[in-house]
PDB file of C-alpha atoms and ligand atoms in Angstrom:
ATOM      1  CA  MET A   1     -11.867   4.973  -5.595  1.00 97.00           C
ATOM      2  CA  MET A   2     -11.705   2.326  -2.874  1.00 98.00           C
ATOM      3  CA  GLU A   3     -14.837   1.306  -0.995  1.00 98.00           C
ATOM      4  CA  VAL A   4     -14.521   0.260   2.651  1.00 99.00           C
ATOM      5  CA  ASP A   5     -17.482  -1.001   4.685  1.00 99.00           C
ATOM      6  CA  VAL A   6     -17.272  -1.382   8.468  1.00 99.00           C
ATOM      7  CA  ILE A   7     -19.639  -3.456  10.601  1.00 98.00           C
ATOM      8  CA  THR A   8     -19.469  -2.328  14.236  1.00 98.00           C
ATOM      9  CA  LEU A   9     -21.363  -1.921  17.512  1.00 98.00           C
ATOM     10  CA  PHE A  10     -19.710   1.526  17.920  1.00 98.00           C
ATOM     11  CA  PRO A  11     -20.227   3.446  14.652  1.00 98.00           C
ATOM     12  CA  THR A  12     -19.354   6.875  16.102  1.00 98.00           C
ATOM     13  CA  MET A  13     -15.772   5.739  16.854  1.00 98.00           C
ATOM     14  CA  PHE A  14     -15.062   5.977  13.106  1.00 98.00           C
ATOM     15  CA  SER A  15     -15.272   9.781  13.203  1.00 98.00           C
ATOM     16  CA  ALA A  16     -11.553   9.451  14.069  1.00 98.00           C
ATOM     17  CA  LEU A  17     -11.110   8.863  10.307  1.00 98.00           C
ATOM     18  CA  ASP A  18     -12.450  12.354   9.473  1.00 98.00           C
ATOM     19  CA  TYR A  19      -9.007  13.869  10.248  1.00 98.00           C
ATOM     20  CA  GLY A  20      -5.691  14.259   8.446  1.00 98.00           C
ATOM     21  CA  VAL A  21      -4.669  12.080   5.504  1.00 97.00           C
ATOM     22  CA  VAL A  22      -7.688   9.728   5.735  1.00 98.00           C
ATOM     23  CA  GLY A  23     -10.113  12.654   6.122  1.00 98.00           C
ATOM     24  CA  ARG A  24      -8.711  14.255   2.958  1.00 98.00           C
ATOM     25  CA  ALA A  25      -8.906  10.904   1.101  1.00 98.00           C
ATOM     26  CA  GLN A  26     -12.642  10.832   1.932  1.00 98.00           C
ATOM     27  CA  ASP A  27     -13.156  14.482   0.938  1.00 98.00           C
ATOM     28  CA  SER A  28     -11.426  13.870  -2.420  1.00 98.00           C
ATOM     29  CA  GLN A  29     -13.497  10.698  -3.068  1.00 98.00           C
ATOM     30  CA  ARG A  30     -10.448   8.397  -3.135  1.00 98.00           C
ATOM     31  CA  LEU A  31     -11.938   6.546  -0.137  1.00 98.00           C
ATOM     32  CA  LYS A  32     -15.670   5.837   0.319  1.00 98.00           C
ATOM     33  CA  LEU A  33     -16.398   4.688   3.882  1.00 98.00           C
ATOM     34  CA  SER A  34     -19.768   3.075   4.760  1.00 98.00           C
ATOM     35  CA  ILE A  35     -20.428   2.329   8.432  1.00 98.00           C
ATOM     36  CA  TYR A  36     -23.023  -0.316   9.398  1.00 98.00           C
ATOM     37  CA  ALA A  37     -24.236  -0.177  13.010  1.00 98.00           C
ATOM     38  CA  LEU A  38     -24.706  -3.802  14.086  1.00 98.00           C
ATOM     39  CA  ARG A  39     -27.496  -2.777  16.477  1.00 97.00           C
ATOM     40  CA  ASN A  40     -29.659  -1.897  13.420  1.00 98.00           C
ATOM     41  CA  TYR A  41     -29.648  -5.545  12.269  1.00 98.00           C
ATOM     42  CA  THR A  42     -31.272  -7.192  15.295  1.00 97.00           C
ATOM     43  CA  GLU A  43     -34.761  -8.669  15.084  1.00 95.00           C
ATOM     44  CA  ASN A  44     -35.401  -9.223  18.785  1.00 94.00           C
ATOM     45  CA  PRO A  45     -37.366  -6.585  20.786  1.00 95.00           C
ATOM     46  CA  SER A  46     -34.432  -5.826  23.145  1.00 95.00           C
ATOM     47  CA  ASN A  47     -31.904  -5.321  20.262  1.00 96.00           C
ATOM     48  CA  ARG A  48     -29.528  -7.953  21.704  1.00 96.00           C
ATOM     49  CA  VAL A  49     -26.460  -8.774  19.612  1.00 98.00           C
ATOM     50  CA  ASP A  50     -24.686 -11.125  22.046  1.00 98.00           C
ATOM     51  CA  ASP A  51     -25.289 -14.300  24.022  1.00 98.00           C
ATOM     52  CA  ARG A  52     -23.431 -16.656  26.405  1.00 98.00           C
ATOM     53  CA  PRO A  53     -20.802 -19.058  25.032  1.00 98.00           C
ATOM     54  CA  TYR A  54     -21.808 -22.711  24.531  1.00 98.00           C
ATOM     55  CA  GLY A  55     -19.641 -24.831  26.822  1.00 98.00           C
ATOM     56  CA  GLY A  56     -19.593 -22.088  29.452  1.00 98.00           C
ATOM     57  CA  GLY A  57     -16.910 -19.633  30.405  1.00 97.00           C
ATOM     58  CA  PRO A  58     -16.621 -15.908  30.905  1.00 96.00           C
ATOM     59  CA  GLY A  59     -17.961 -13.127  28.693  1.00 97.00           C
ATOM     60  CA  MET A  60     -20.315 -12.940  25.764  1.00 98.00           C
ATOM     61  CA  ILE A  61     -20.183 -13.791  22.043  1.00 98.00           C
ATOM     62  CA  LEU A  62     -21.607 -11.753  19.119  1.00 98.00           C
ATOM     63  CA  GLN A  63     -24.419 -13.830  17.642  1.00 98.00           C
ATOM     64  CA  TYR A  64     -24.518 -15.125  14.074  1.00 98.00           C
ATOM     65  CA  GLU A  65     -27.849 -13.609  13.057  1.00 98.00           C
ATOM     66  CA  PRO A  66     -27.258  -9.833  13.419  1.00 98.00           C
ATOM     67  CA  LEU A  67     -23.765 -10.225  11.909  1.00 98.00           C
ATOM     68  CA  GLU A  68     -25.157 -12.107   8.900  1.00 98.00           C
ATOM     69  CA  LYS A  69     -27.880  -9.494   8.354  1.00 98.00           C
ATOM     70  CA  ALA A  70     -25.352  -6.646   8.568  1.00 98.00           C
ATOM     71  CA  ILE A  71     -22.946  -8.427   6.187  1.00 98.00           C
ATOM     72  CA  GLN A  72     -25.747  -9.049   3.655  1.00 98.00           C
ATOM     73  CA  ALA A  73     -26.864  -5.395   3.927  1.00 98.00           C
ATOM     74  CA  ALA A  74     -23.294  -4.160   3.346  1.00 98.00           C
ATOM     75  CA  LEU A  75     -22.555  -6.516   0.447  1.00 98.00           C
ATOM     76  CA  SER A  76     -25.853  -5.793  -1.323  1.00 98.00           C
ATOM     77  CA  ALA A  77     -25.412  -1.991  -1.070  1.00 98.00           C
ATOM     78  CA  SER A  78     -22.894  -2.036  -3.942  1.00 96.00           C
ATOM     79  CA  SER A  79     -22.174  -4.364  -6.872  1.00 98.00           C
ATOM     80  CA  THR A  80     -18.388  -4.176  -6.302  1.00 98.00           C
ATOM     81  CA  PRO A  81     -17.035  -7.575  -5.182  1.00 98.00           C
ATOM     82  CA  SER A  82     -15.606  -7.271  -1.660  1.00 98.00           C
ATOM     83  CA  THR A  83     -12.900  -8.947   0.422  1.00 98.00           C
ATOM     84  CA  LEU A  84     -14.284  -9.641   3.904  1.00 98.00           C
ATOM     85  CA  LEU A  85     -11.814  -9.138   6.756  1.00 99.00           C
ATOM     86  CA  TYR A  86     -12.147  -9.979  10.456  1.00 98.00           C
ATOM     87  CA  LEU A  87      -9.753  -8.302  12.894  1.00 98.00           C
ATOM     88  CA  SER A  88      -8.687 -10.602  15.734  1.00 98.00           C
ATOM     89  CA  PRO A  89      -5.613 -11.790  17.637  1.00 98.00           C
ATOM     90  CA  GLN A  90      -6.070 -15.184  15.875  1.00 98.00           C
ATOM     91  CA  GLY A  91      -5.400 -13.526  12.491  1.00 98.00           C
ATOM     92  CA  ALA A  92      -2.266 -13.351  10.381  1.00 98.00           C
ATOM     93  CA  PRO A  93      -0.035 -10.454  11.510  1.00 98.00           C
ATOM     94  CA  LEU A  94      -0.620  -7.298   9.429  1.00 98.00           C
ATOM     95  CA  SER A  95       2.500  -6.255   7.524  1.00 96.00           C
ATOM     96  CA  GLN A  96       3.209  -3.481   5.023  1.00 94.00           C
ATOM     97  CA  SER A  97       3.133  -6.069   2.208  1.00 94.00           C
ATOM     98  CA  THR A  98      -0.381  -7.199   3.296  1.00 97.00           C
ATOM     99  CA  ILE A  99      -1.426  -3.521   3.426  1.00 97.00           C
ATOM    100  CA  LYS A 100      -0.144  -2.957  -0.142  1.00 96.00           C
ATOM    101  CA  HIS A 101      -2.026  -6.031  -1.355  1.00 97.00           C
ATOM    102  CA  LEU A 102      -5.259  -4.862   0.333  1.00 98.00           C
ATOM    103  CA  ALA A 103      -4.835  -1.374  -1.173  1.00 98.00           C
ATOM    104  CA  GLN A 104      -5.108  -2.947  -4.639  1.00 98.00           C
ATOM    105  CA  GLN A 105      -8.562  -4.408  -3.930  1.00 98.00           C
ATOM    106  CA  PRO A 106     -11.616  -2.464  -5.123  1.00 98.00           C
ATOM    107  CA  ARG A 107     -13.507  -2.993  -1.875  1.00 98.00           C
ATOM    108  CA  LEU A 108     -12.987  -4.221   1.705  1.00 99.00           C
ATOM    109  CA  THR A 109     -15.636  -5.165   4.285  1.00 99.00           C
ATOM    110  CA  LEU A 110     -14.323  -5.084   7.861  1.00 99.00           C
ATOM    111  CA  LEU A 111     -15.969  -6.940  10.732  1.00 98.00           C
ATOM    112  CA  CYS A 112     -15.281  -5.532  14.208  1.00 98.00           C
ATOM    113  CA  GLY A 113     -15.757  -7.949  17.091  1.00 98.00           C
ATOM    114  CA  ARG A 114     -16.450  -7.096  20.745  1.00 93.00           C
ATOM    115  CA  TYR A 115     -16.574  -9.101  24.001  1.00 90.00           C
ATOM    116  CA  GLU A 116     -14.945 -12.548  23.643  1.00 95.00           C
ATOM    117  CA  GLY A 117     -15.427 -12.580  19.853  1.00 97.00           C
ATOM    118  CA  ILE A 118     -17.930 -13.683  17.218  1.00 98.00           C
ATOM    119  CA  ASP A 119     -19.703 -16.962  16.448  1.00 98.00           C
ATOM    120  CA  GLU A 120     -17.128 -19.073  14.527  1.00 98.00           C
ATOM    121  CA  ARG A 121     -19.712 -19.906  11.835  1.00 98.00           C
ATOM    122  CA  ILE A 122     -19.524 -16.272  10.575  1.00 98.00           C
ATOM    123  CA  ILE A 123     -15.777 -16.759  10.009  1.00 98.00           C
ATOM    124  CA  ASP A 124     -16.311 -20.123   8.262  1.00 98.00           C
ATOM    125  CA  ARG A 125     -19.045 -18.792   5.952  1.00 98.00           C
ATOM    126  CA  PHE A 126     -18.072 -15.205   5.148  1.00 98.00           C
ATOM    127  CA  VAL A 127     -14.541 -14.219   6.196  1.00 98.00           C
ATOM    128  CA  ASP A 128     -11.855 -14.217   3.484  1.00 98.00           C
ATOM    129  CA  GLN A 129      -8.950 -13.181   5.735  1.00 98.00           C
ATOM    130  CA  GLU A 130      -8.531 -12.967   9.534  1.00 98.00           C
ATOM    131  CA  LEU A 131      -5.928 -10.302  10.414  1.00 98.00           C
ATOM    132  CA  SER A 132      -4.228  -9.199  13.652  1.00 98.00           C
ATOM    133  CA  VAL A 133      -2.651  -5.834  14.504  1.00 98.00           C
ATOM    134  CA  GLY A 134      -0.305  -7.508  16.983  1.00 98.00           C
ATOM    135  CA  ASP A 135       0.124  -9.976  19.809  1.00 98.00           C
ATOM    136  CA  TYR A 136      -1.793  -8.068  22.474  1.00 98.00           C
ATOM    137  CA  ILE A 137      -5.487  -7.802  23.366  1.00 97.00           C
ATOM    138  CA  VAL A 138      -7.612  -4.707  22.834  1.00 98.00           C
ATOM    139  CA  SER A 139     -11.265  -4.227  23.800  1.00 97.00           C
ATOM    140  CA  GLY A 140     -12.724  -4.505  20.314  1.00 98.00           C
ATOM    141  CA  GLY A 141     -11.954  -4.696  16.612  1.00 98.00           C
ATOM    142  CA  GLU A 142     -12.692  -0.983  15.978  1.00 98.00           C
ATOM    143  CA  LEU A 143      -9.211   0.421  16.707  1.00 98.00           C
ATOM    144  CA  PRO A 144      -7.548  -2.424  14.718  1.00 98.00           C
ATOM    145  CA  ALA A 145      -9.971  -1.725  11.812  1.00 98.00           C
ATOM    146  CA  MET A 146      -9.094   1.988  11.908  1.00 99.00           C
ATOM    147  CA  LEU A 147      -5.360   1.159  11.893  1.00 98.00           C
ATOM    148  CA  LEU A 148      -5.903  -1.002   8.821  1.00 98.00           C
ATOM    149  CA  ILE A 149      -8.000   1.655   7.042  1.00 98.00           C
ATOM    150  CA  ASP A 150      -5.379   4.334   7.775  1.00 98.00           C
ATOM    151  CA  ALA A 151      -2.472   2.195   6.548  1.00 98.00           C
ATOM    152  CA  VAL A 152      -4.385   1.102   3.392  1.00 98.00           C
ATOM    153  CA  THR A 153      -5.585   4.637   2.578  1.00 98.00           C
ATOM    154  CA  ARG A 154      -1.992   5.973   2.548  1.00 97.00           C
ATOM    155  CA  MET A 155      -1.229   3.466  -0.235  1.00 96.00           C
ATOM    156  CA  LEU A 156      -4.101   4.598  -2.517  1.00 97.00           C
ATOM    157  CA  PRO A 157      -3.025   6.517  -5.629  1.00 96.00           C
ATOM    158  CA  GLY A 158      -3.056  10.306  -5.147  1.00 96.00           C
ATOM    159  CA  VAL A 159      -3.565  10.213  -1.361  1.00 96.00           C
ATOM    160  CA  LEU A 160      -0.028  11.171  -0.362  1.00 95.00           C
ATOM    161  CA  GLY A 161       1.796  13.960  -2.154  1.00 84.00           C
ATOM    162  CA  HIS A 162       5.498  14.039  -2.943  1.00 68.00           C
ATOM    163  CA  GLU A 163       6.375  12.207   0.240  1.00 60.00           C
ATOM    164  CA  GLN A 164       4.763   9.024  -1.138  1.00 62.00           C
ATOM    165  CA  SER A 165       7.870   7.406  -2.637  1.00 52.00           C
ATOM    166  CA  ALA A 166      10.004   8.309   0.379  1.00 45.00           C
ATOM    167  CA  VAL A 167       7.386   7.082   2.836  1.00 57.00           C
ATOM    168  CA  GLN A 168       7.005   3.832   0.911  1.00 51.00           C
ATOM    169  CA  ASP A 169      10.765   3.377   0.872  1.00 51.00           C
ATOM    170  CA  SER A 170      11.376   3.245   4.605  1.00 53.00           C
ATOM    171  CA  PHE A 171       9.240   0.211   5.415  1.00 57.00           C
ATOM    172  CA  SER A 172       8.622  -1.377   2.049  1.00 45.00           C
ATOM    173  CA  GLU A 173      12.362  -1.883   1.768  1.00 85.00           C
ATOM    174  CA  GLY A 174      12.119  -3.734   5.073  1.00 92.00           C
ATOM    175  CA  LEU A 175      14.244  -1.295   7.094  1.00 96.00           C
ATOM    176  CA  LEU A 176      13.548   1.236   9.848  1.00 96.00           C
ATOM    177  CA  ASP A 177      13.643   4.910   8.931  1.00 96.00           C
ATOM    178  CA  HIS A 178      16.769   7.061   9.330  1.00 96.00           C
ATOM    179  CA  PRO A 179      16.821   9.874  11.952  1.00 97.00           C
ATOM    180  CA  HIS A 180      15.350  13.294  11.075  1.00 97.00           C
ATOM    181  CA  TYR A 181      16.376  16.794  12.178  1.00 98.00           C
ATOM    182  CA  THR A 182      14.996  20.306  11.721  1.00 98.00           C
ATOM    183  CA  ARG A 183      15.880  23.808  12.991  1.00 98.00           C
ATOM    184  CA  PRO A 184      17.542  24.871  15.191  1.00 98.00           C
ATOM    185  CA  ARG A 185      20.992  23.477  14.331  1.00 98.00           C
ATOM    186  CA  GLN A 186      22.016  23.279  17.987  1.00 98.00           C
ATOM    187  CA  ILE A 187      20.004  22.539  21.156  1.00 98.00           C
ATOM    188  CA  ASN A 188      22.301  22.762  24.207  1.00 98.00           C
ATOM    189  CA  GLN A 189      25.054  20.167  23.469  1.00 98.00           C
ATOM    190  CA  GLN A 190      23.060  18.376  20.749  1.00 98.00           C
ATOM    191  CA  THR A 191      23.982  19.255  17.159  1.00 98.00           C
ATOM    192  CA  VAL A 192      22.701  18.167  13.761  1.00 98.00           C
ATOM    193  CA  PRO A 193      25.037  15.695  11.920  1.00 98.00           C
ATOM    194  CA  SER A 194      27.252  17.913   9.727  1.00 98.00           C
ATOM    195  CA  VAL A 195      26.629  15.873   6.556  1.00 98.00           C
ATOM    196  CA  LEU A 196      22.976  17.067   6.593  1.00 98.00           C
ATOM    197  CA  LEU A 197      24.208  20.697   6.378  1.00 98.00           C
ATOM    198  CA  SER A 198      26.812  19.968   3.681  1.00 98.00           C
ATOM    199  CA  GLY A 199      24.603  20.333   0.617  1.00 98.00           C
ATOM    200  CA  ASN A 200      26.218  17.124  -0.754  1.00 98.00           C
ATOM    201  CA  HIS A 201      23.089  15.211  -1.775  1.00 98.00           C
ATOM    202  CA  GLU A 202      24.891  11.966  -2.607  1.00 98.00           C
ATOM    203  CA  ALA A 203      26.624  11.973   0.788  1.00 98.00           C
ATOM    204  CA  ILE A 204      23.271  12.710   2.496  1.00 97.00           C
ATOM    205  CA  THR A 205      21.548   9.822   0.691  1.00 96.00           C
ATOM    206  CA  ARG A 206      24.418   7.467   1.645  1.00 97.00           C
ATOM    207  CA  TRP A 207      24.317   8.630   5.299  1.00 97.00           C
ATOM    208  CA  ARG A 208      20.543   8.092   5.493  1.00 97.00           C
ATOM    209  CA  GLN A 209      20.854   4.614   3.958  1.00 96.00           C
ATOM    210  CA  GLN A 210      23.622   3.768   6.448  1.00 97.00           C
ATOM    211  CA  GLN A 211      21.559   5.070   9.398  1.00 97.00           C
ATOM    212  CA  ALA A 212      18.524   3.038   8.249  1.00 97.00           C
ATOM    213  CA  LEU A 213      20.672  -0.109   8.102  1.00 97.00           C
ATOM    214  CA  GLY A 214      22.412   0.654  11.422  1.00 97.00           C
ATOM    215  CA  LYS A 215      19.240   1.509  13.376  1.00 97.00           C
ATOM    216  CA  THR A 216      17.576  -1.641  12.025  1.00 97.00           C
ATOM    217  CA  TRP A 217      20.621  -3.716  13.102  1.00 98.00           C
ATOM    218  CA  GLN A 218      20.484  -2.156  16.606  1.00 98.00           C
ATOM    219  CA  LYS A 219      16.713  -2.141  17.228  1.00 98.00           C
ATOM    220  CA  ARG A 220      15.141  -4.760  14.918  1.00 98.00           C
ATOM    221  CA  PRO A 221      17.715  -7.391  13.920  1.00 98.00           C
ATOM    222  CA  ASP A 222      14.751  -9.699  13.069  1.00 97.00           C
ATOM    223  CA  LEU A 223      13.990  -7.419  10.088  1.00 97.00           C
ATOM    224  CA  LEU A 224      17.547  -7.742   8.728  1.00 97.00           C
ATOM    225  CA  LYS A 225      17.427 -11.558   8.900  1.00 95.00           C
ATOM    226  CA  ARG A 226      14.448 -11.500   6.500  1.00 93.00           C
ATOM    227  CA  ARG A 227      16.129  -9.256   3.938  1.00 93.00           C
ATOM    228  CA  SER A 228      19.183  -9.717   1.735  1.00 94.00           C
ATOM    229  CA  LEU A 229      21.764  -6.902   1.612  1.00 96.00           C
ATOM    230  CA  THR A 230      23.539  -5.662  -1.516  1.00 95.00           C
ATOM    231  CA  ALA A 231      27.356  -5.421  -1.451  1.00 97.00           C
ATOM    232  CA  GLU A 232      27.064  -1.636  -0.921  1.00 97.00           C
ATOM    233  CA  GLU A 233      24.562  -2.094   1.945  1.00 97.00           C
ATOM    234  CA  LYS A 234      26.907  -4.645   3.620  1.00 98.00           C
ATOM    235  CA  ARG A 235      29.772  -2.133   3.377  1.00 98.00           C
ATOM    236  CA  LEU A 236      27.649   0.683   4.869  1.00 98.00           C
ATOM    237  CA  LEU A 237      26.412  -1.524   7.737  1.00 98.00           C
ATOM    238  CA  ASP A 238      29.920  -2.880   8.522  1.00 98.00           C
ATOM    239  CA  GLN A 239      31.186   0.704   8.748  1.00 98.00           C
ATOM    240  CA  TYR A 240      28.247   1.663  11.018  1.00 98.00           C
ATOM    241  CA  ILE A 241      28.950  -1.320  13.298  1.00 98.00           C
ATOM    242  CA  LYS A 242      32.695  -0.464  13.491  1.00 98.00           C
ATOM    243  CA  ASN A 243      31.922   3.195  14.346  1.00 97.00           C
ATOM    244  CA  SER A 244      29.313   2.132  16.955  1.00 96.00           C
ATOM    245  CA  LEU A 245      32.026   0.096  18.772  1.00 93.00           C
ATOM    246  CA  ASP A 246      34.237   3.099  19.628  1.00 93.00           C
ATOM    247  CA  GLN A 247      31.252   5.411  20.513  1.00 87.00           C
TER     248      GLN A 247
HETATM  249  N1  4HQ B 301      -9.301  -7.875  19.402  1.00 63.88           N
HETATM  250  N2  4HQ B 301      -5.752  -7.523  16.314  1.00 63.88           N
HETATM  251  C1  4HQ B 301     -10.954  -9.158  20.682  1.00 63.88           C
HETATM  252  C2  4HQ B 301      -7.915  -7.736  19.230  1.00 63.88           C
HETATM  253  C3  4HQ B 301      -7.288  -7.607  17.894  1.00 63.88           C
HETATM  254  C4  4HQ B 301      -5.902  -7.662  17.625  1.00 63.88           C
HETATM  255  C5  4HQ B 301     -10.288  -7.674  18.333  1.00 63.88           C
HETATM  256  C6  4HQ B 301      -9.829  -8.145  20.721  1.00 63.88           C
HETATM  257  C7  4HQ B 301     -11.409  -8.707  18.372  1.00 63.88           C
HETATM  258  C8  4HQ B 301     -13.116  -9.723  19.729  1.00 63.88           C
HETATM  259  N3  4HQ B 301      -7.889  -7.443  16.716  1.00 63.88           N
HETATM  260  N4  4HQ B 301     -11.969  -8.814  19.699  1.00 63.88           N
HETATM  261  N5  4HQ B 301      -4.911  -7.830  18.495  1.00 63.88           N
HETATM  262  O1  4HQ B 301      -7.206  -7.777  20.212  1.00 63.88           O
HETATM  263  O2  4HQ B 301      -6.960  -7.397  15.759  1.00 63.88           O
END
């Protein structure tokens, strides 16, 4: 079982994780989520958690003290050693390989920032890894934290059924997925590629591998530059590129 603690100003947002794959992982005790409402760790009469930035400028900063109290409460609630993560645009970009590494940890503690961010001294003292969900700005760390929890939960043993190996394949091999089709066979002029109806499983596997390589070449050439191709993969991609020239 993996333990995940979340420290947030908006605890009710995490009810989004009661659905689908992550909801079932919680029901089957493969994921134990503990949500800490930052507002409960204030000691001032007005329950303030933020203050103005030293040096001036717009917006507010989450203060050190309530964050420290919430972190200490979370860490002392279980004896399992935890990796403390802070979600922010200054973090290392989240990748499937980072997700797989995180899924092997016994416990994660996620800090969700709001406003302009958190007092840097929290990062210096407590944060093991600062992670980003992408080069854009969202209103708080809650949605990024939920993305991370979802992606990590899918990698926990027993969470996905038979689809697990296939699902792992598409991105962990560093390629985009191949196209998918289901009934009906024809919609107006659009038909399903005949190989998928052939019953020839080797030909289907080869076609899917070729489509994955070709789509990656067309849409995400950056991914191909990071990955070496086998002789067979080179042959499949060359053929895809040749065919894409006449169509
Ligand atoms: N924010 N990846 C600012 C993000 C973000 C991202 C979270 C906004 C932290 C203080 N987090 N708060 N991108 O934009 O993780």
